[in-house]
PDB file of C-alpha atoms in Angstrom:
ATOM      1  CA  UNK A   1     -13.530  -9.090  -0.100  1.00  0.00           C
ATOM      2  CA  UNK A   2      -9.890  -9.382   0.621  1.00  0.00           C
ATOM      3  CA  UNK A   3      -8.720  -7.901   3.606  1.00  0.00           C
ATOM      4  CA  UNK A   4      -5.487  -5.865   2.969  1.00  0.00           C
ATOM      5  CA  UNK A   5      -2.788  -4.188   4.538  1.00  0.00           C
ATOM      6  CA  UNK A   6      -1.215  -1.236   3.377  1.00  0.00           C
ATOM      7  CA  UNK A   7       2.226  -0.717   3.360  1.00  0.00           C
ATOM      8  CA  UNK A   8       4.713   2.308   2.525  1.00  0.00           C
ATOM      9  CA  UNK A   9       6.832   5.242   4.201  1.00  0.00           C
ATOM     10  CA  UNK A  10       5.112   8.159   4.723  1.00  0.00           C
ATOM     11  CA  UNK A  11       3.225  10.242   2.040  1.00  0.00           C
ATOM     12  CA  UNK A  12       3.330   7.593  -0.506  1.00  0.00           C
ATOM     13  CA  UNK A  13      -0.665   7.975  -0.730  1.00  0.00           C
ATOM     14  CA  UNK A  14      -2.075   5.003   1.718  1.00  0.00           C
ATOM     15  CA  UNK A  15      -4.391   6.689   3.772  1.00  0.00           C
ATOM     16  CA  UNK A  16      -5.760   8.552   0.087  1.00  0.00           C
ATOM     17  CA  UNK A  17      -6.197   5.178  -1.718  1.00  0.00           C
ATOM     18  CA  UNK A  18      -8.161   3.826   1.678  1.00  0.00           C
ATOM     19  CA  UNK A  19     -10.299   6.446   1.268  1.00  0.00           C
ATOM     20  CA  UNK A  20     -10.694   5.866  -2.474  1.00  0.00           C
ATOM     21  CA  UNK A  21     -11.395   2.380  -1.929  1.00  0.00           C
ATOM     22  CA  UNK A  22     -13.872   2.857   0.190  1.00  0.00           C
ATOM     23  CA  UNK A  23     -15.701   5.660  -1.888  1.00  0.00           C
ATOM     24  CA  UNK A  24     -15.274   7.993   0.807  1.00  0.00           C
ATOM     25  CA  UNK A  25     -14.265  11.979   0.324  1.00  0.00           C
ATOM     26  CA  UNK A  26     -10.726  12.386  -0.675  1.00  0.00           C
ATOM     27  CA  UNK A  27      -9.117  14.481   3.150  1.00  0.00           C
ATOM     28  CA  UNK A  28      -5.659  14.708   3.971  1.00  0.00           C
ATOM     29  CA  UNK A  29      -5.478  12.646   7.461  1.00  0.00           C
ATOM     30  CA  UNK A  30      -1.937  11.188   8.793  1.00  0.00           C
ATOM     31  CA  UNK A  31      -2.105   8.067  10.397  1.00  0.00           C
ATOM     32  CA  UNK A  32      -1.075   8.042  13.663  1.00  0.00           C
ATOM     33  CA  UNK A  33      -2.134   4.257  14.702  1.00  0.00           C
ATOM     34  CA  UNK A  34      -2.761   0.902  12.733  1.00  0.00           C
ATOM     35  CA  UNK A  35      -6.463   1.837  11.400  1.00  0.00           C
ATOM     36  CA  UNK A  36      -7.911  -1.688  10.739  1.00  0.00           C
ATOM     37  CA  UNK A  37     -11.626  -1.503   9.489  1.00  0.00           C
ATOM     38  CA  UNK A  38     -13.323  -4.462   8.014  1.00  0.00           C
ATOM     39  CA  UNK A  39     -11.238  -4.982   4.818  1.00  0.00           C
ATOM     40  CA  UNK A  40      -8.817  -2.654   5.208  1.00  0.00           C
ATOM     41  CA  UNK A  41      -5.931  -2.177   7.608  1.00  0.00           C
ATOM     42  CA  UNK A  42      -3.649   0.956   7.074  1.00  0.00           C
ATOM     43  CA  UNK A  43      -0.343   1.603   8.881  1.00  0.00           C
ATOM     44  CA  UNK A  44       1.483   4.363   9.682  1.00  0.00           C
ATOM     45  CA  UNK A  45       4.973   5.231   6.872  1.00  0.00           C
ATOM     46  CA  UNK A  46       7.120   5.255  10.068  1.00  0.00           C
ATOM     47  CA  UNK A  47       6.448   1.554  10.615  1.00  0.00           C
ATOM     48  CA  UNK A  48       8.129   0.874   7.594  1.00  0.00           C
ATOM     49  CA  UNK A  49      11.035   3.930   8.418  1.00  0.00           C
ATOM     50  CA  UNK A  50      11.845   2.587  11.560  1.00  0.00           C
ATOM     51  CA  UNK A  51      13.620  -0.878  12.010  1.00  0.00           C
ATOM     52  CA  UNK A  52      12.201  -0.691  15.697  1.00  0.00           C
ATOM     53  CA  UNK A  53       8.333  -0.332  15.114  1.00  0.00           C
ATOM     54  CA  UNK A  54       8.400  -2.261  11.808  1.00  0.00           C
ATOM     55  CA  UNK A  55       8.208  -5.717  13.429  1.00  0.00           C
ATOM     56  CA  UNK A  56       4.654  -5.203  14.303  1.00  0.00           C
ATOM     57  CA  UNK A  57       4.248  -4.402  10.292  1.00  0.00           C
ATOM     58  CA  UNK A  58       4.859  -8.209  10.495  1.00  0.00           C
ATOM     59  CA  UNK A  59       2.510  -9.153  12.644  1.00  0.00           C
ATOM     60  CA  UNK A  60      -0.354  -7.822  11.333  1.00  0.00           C
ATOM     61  CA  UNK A  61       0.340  -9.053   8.062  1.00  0.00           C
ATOM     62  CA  UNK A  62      -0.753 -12.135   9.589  1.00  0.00           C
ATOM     63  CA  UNK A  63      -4.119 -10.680   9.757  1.00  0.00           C
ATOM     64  CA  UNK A  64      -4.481  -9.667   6.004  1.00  0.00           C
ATOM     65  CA  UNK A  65      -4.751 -11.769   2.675  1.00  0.00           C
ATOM     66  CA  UNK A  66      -3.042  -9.395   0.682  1.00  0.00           C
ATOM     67  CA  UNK A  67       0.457  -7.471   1.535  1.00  0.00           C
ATOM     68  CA  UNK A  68       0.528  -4.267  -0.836  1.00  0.00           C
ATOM     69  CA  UNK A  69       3.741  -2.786  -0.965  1.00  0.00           C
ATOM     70  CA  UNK A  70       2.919   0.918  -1.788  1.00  0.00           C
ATOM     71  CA  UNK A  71       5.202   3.197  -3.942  1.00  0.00           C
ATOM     72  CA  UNK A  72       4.350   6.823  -5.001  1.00  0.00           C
ATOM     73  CA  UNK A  73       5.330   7.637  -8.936  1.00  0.00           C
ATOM     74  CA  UNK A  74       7.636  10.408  -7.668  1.00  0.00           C
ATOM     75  CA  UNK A  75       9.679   8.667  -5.294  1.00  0.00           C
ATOM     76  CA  UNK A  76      13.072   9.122  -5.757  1.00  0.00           C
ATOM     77  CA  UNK A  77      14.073   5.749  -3.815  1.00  0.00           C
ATOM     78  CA  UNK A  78      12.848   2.489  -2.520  1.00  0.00           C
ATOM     79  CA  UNK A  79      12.339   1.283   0.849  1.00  0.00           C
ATOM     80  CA  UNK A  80      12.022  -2.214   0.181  1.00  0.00           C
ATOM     81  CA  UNK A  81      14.791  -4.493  -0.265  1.00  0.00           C
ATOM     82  CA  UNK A  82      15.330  -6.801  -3.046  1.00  0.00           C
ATOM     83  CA  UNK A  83      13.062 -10.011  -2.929  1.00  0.00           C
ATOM     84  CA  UNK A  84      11.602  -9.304   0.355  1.00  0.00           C
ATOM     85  CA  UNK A  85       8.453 -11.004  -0.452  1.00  0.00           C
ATOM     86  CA  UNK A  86       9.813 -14.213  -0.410  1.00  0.00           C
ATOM     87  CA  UNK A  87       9.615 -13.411   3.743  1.00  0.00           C
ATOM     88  CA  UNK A  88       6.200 -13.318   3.384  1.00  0.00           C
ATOM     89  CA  UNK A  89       3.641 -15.849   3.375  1.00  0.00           C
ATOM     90  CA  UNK A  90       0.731 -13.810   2.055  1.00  0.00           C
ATOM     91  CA  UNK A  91       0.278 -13.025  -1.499  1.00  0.00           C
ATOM     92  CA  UNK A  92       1.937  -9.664  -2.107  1.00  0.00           C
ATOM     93  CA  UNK A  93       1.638  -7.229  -4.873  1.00  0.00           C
ATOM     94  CA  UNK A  94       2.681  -3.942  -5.427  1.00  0.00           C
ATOM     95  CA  UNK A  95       0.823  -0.280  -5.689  1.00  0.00           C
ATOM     96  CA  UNK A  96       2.320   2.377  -7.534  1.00  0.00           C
ATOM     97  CA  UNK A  97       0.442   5.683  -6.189  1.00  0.00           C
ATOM     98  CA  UNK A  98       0.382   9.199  -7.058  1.00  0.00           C
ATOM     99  CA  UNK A  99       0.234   8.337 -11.551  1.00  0.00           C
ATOM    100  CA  UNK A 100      -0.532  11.672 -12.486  1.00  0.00           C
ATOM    101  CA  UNK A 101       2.913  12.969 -10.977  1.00  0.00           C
ATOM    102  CA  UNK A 102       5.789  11.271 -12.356  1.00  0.00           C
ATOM    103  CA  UNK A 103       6.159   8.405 -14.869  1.00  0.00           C
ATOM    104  CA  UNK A 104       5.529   5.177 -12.621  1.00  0.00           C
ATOM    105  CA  UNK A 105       7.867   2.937 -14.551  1.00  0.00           C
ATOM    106  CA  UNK A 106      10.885   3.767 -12.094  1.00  0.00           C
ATOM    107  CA  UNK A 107       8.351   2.386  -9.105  1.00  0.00           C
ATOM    108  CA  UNK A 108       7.091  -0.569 -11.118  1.00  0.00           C
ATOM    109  CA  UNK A 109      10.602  -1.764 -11.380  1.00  0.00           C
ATOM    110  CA  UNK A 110      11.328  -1.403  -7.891  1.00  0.00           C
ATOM    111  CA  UNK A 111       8.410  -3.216  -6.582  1.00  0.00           C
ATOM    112  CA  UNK A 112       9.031  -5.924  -8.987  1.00  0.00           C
ATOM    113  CA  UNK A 113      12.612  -6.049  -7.683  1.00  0.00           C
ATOM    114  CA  UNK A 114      11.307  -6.367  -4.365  1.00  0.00           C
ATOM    115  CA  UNK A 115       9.399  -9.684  -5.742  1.00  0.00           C
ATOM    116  CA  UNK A 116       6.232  -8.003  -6.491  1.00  0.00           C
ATOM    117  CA  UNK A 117       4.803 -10.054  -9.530  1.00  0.00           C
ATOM    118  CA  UNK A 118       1.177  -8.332  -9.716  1.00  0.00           C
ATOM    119  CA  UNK A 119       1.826  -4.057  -9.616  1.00  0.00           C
ATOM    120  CA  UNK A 120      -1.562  -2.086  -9.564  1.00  0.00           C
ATOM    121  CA  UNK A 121      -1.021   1.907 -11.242  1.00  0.00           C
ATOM    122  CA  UNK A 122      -3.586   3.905  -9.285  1.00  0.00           C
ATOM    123  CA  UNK A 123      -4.330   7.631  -9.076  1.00  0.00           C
ATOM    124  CA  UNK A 124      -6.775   8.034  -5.398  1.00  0.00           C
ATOM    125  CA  UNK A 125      -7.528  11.341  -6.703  1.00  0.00           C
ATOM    126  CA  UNK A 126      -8.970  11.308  -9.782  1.00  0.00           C
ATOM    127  CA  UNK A 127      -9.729   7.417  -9.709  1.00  0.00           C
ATOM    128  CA  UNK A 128      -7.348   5.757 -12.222  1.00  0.00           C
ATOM    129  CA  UNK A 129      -6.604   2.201 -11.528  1.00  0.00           C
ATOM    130  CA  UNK A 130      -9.000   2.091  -8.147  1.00  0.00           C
ATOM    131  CA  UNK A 131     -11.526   0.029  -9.747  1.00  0.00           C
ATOM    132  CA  UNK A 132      -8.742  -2.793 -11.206  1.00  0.00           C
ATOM    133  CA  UNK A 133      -7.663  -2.812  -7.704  1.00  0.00           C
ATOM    134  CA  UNK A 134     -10.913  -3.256  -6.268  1.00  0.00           C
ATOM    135  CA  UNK A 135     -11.678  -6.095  -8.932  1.00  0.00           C
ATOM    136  CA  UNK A 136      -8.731  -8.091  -7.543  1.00  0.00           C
ATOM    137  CA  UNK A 137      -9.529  -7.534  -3.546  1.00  0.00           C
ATOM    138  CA  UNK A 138     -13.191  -9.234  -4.580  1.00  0.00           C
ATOM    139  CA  UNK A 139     -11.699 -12.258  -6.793  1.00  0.00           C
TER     140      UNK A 139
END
């Protein structure tokens, strides 16, 4: 399995698509700390808010094979600039969360702006998209 990192301001939905991924019950819980587990690492949305804490965002990138840049359908803006991902030397893709609320075109544009070339559609809730995305962690 891939080991990935999830990345996205807070609320977009990457604590709720951990827990889908790994089959667990579906509980609100806000992540305070990096949460690494075996395959996946999950950060906390300020790291990606705050120009001072998001350098370690960087660093433990480094530890993961996959970046995913997460966007929920119902944002109304982006938080990643345009073609970020050529900074990165991990394969990135993007993760449009939260399907069922919004229409997730807007977010799919904006992650492919940011140089996203692979964009998973998931819903953590009722489990749209999850198993694509799990698919692609085991390739």
């Amino acid at each position: 399995m891939k080991k990935i990192i999830l990345i996205g301001r807070s609320g977009a939905g990457k604590t709720t698509l951990k827990q889908a991924l790994r089959k667990e019950k579906i509980e609100y819980k806000k992540t305070q700390y990096i949460d690494w587990n075996s395959w996946i690492i999950d950060t906390p949305g300020e790291y990606v808010e705050n120009k001072n804490l998001s350098c370690a965002l960087g660093l433990y990138a480094y530890e993961a094979d996959v970046v995913g840049l997460l966007l929920s359908a119902d944002d109304s803006f982006s938080v990643y600039s345009p073609n970020m991902t050529g900074l990165v030397n991990r394969e990135v893709i993007g993760i449009v969360t939260k399907s069922d609320l919004d229409n997730p075109i807007k977010a799919k544009e904006w992650l492919k702006l940011a140089g996203c070339e692979r964009i998973f559609v998931v819903n953590s809730i009722n489990g749209d998209g999850i198993e694509q995305l799990i698919n692609y962690l085991s390739e």
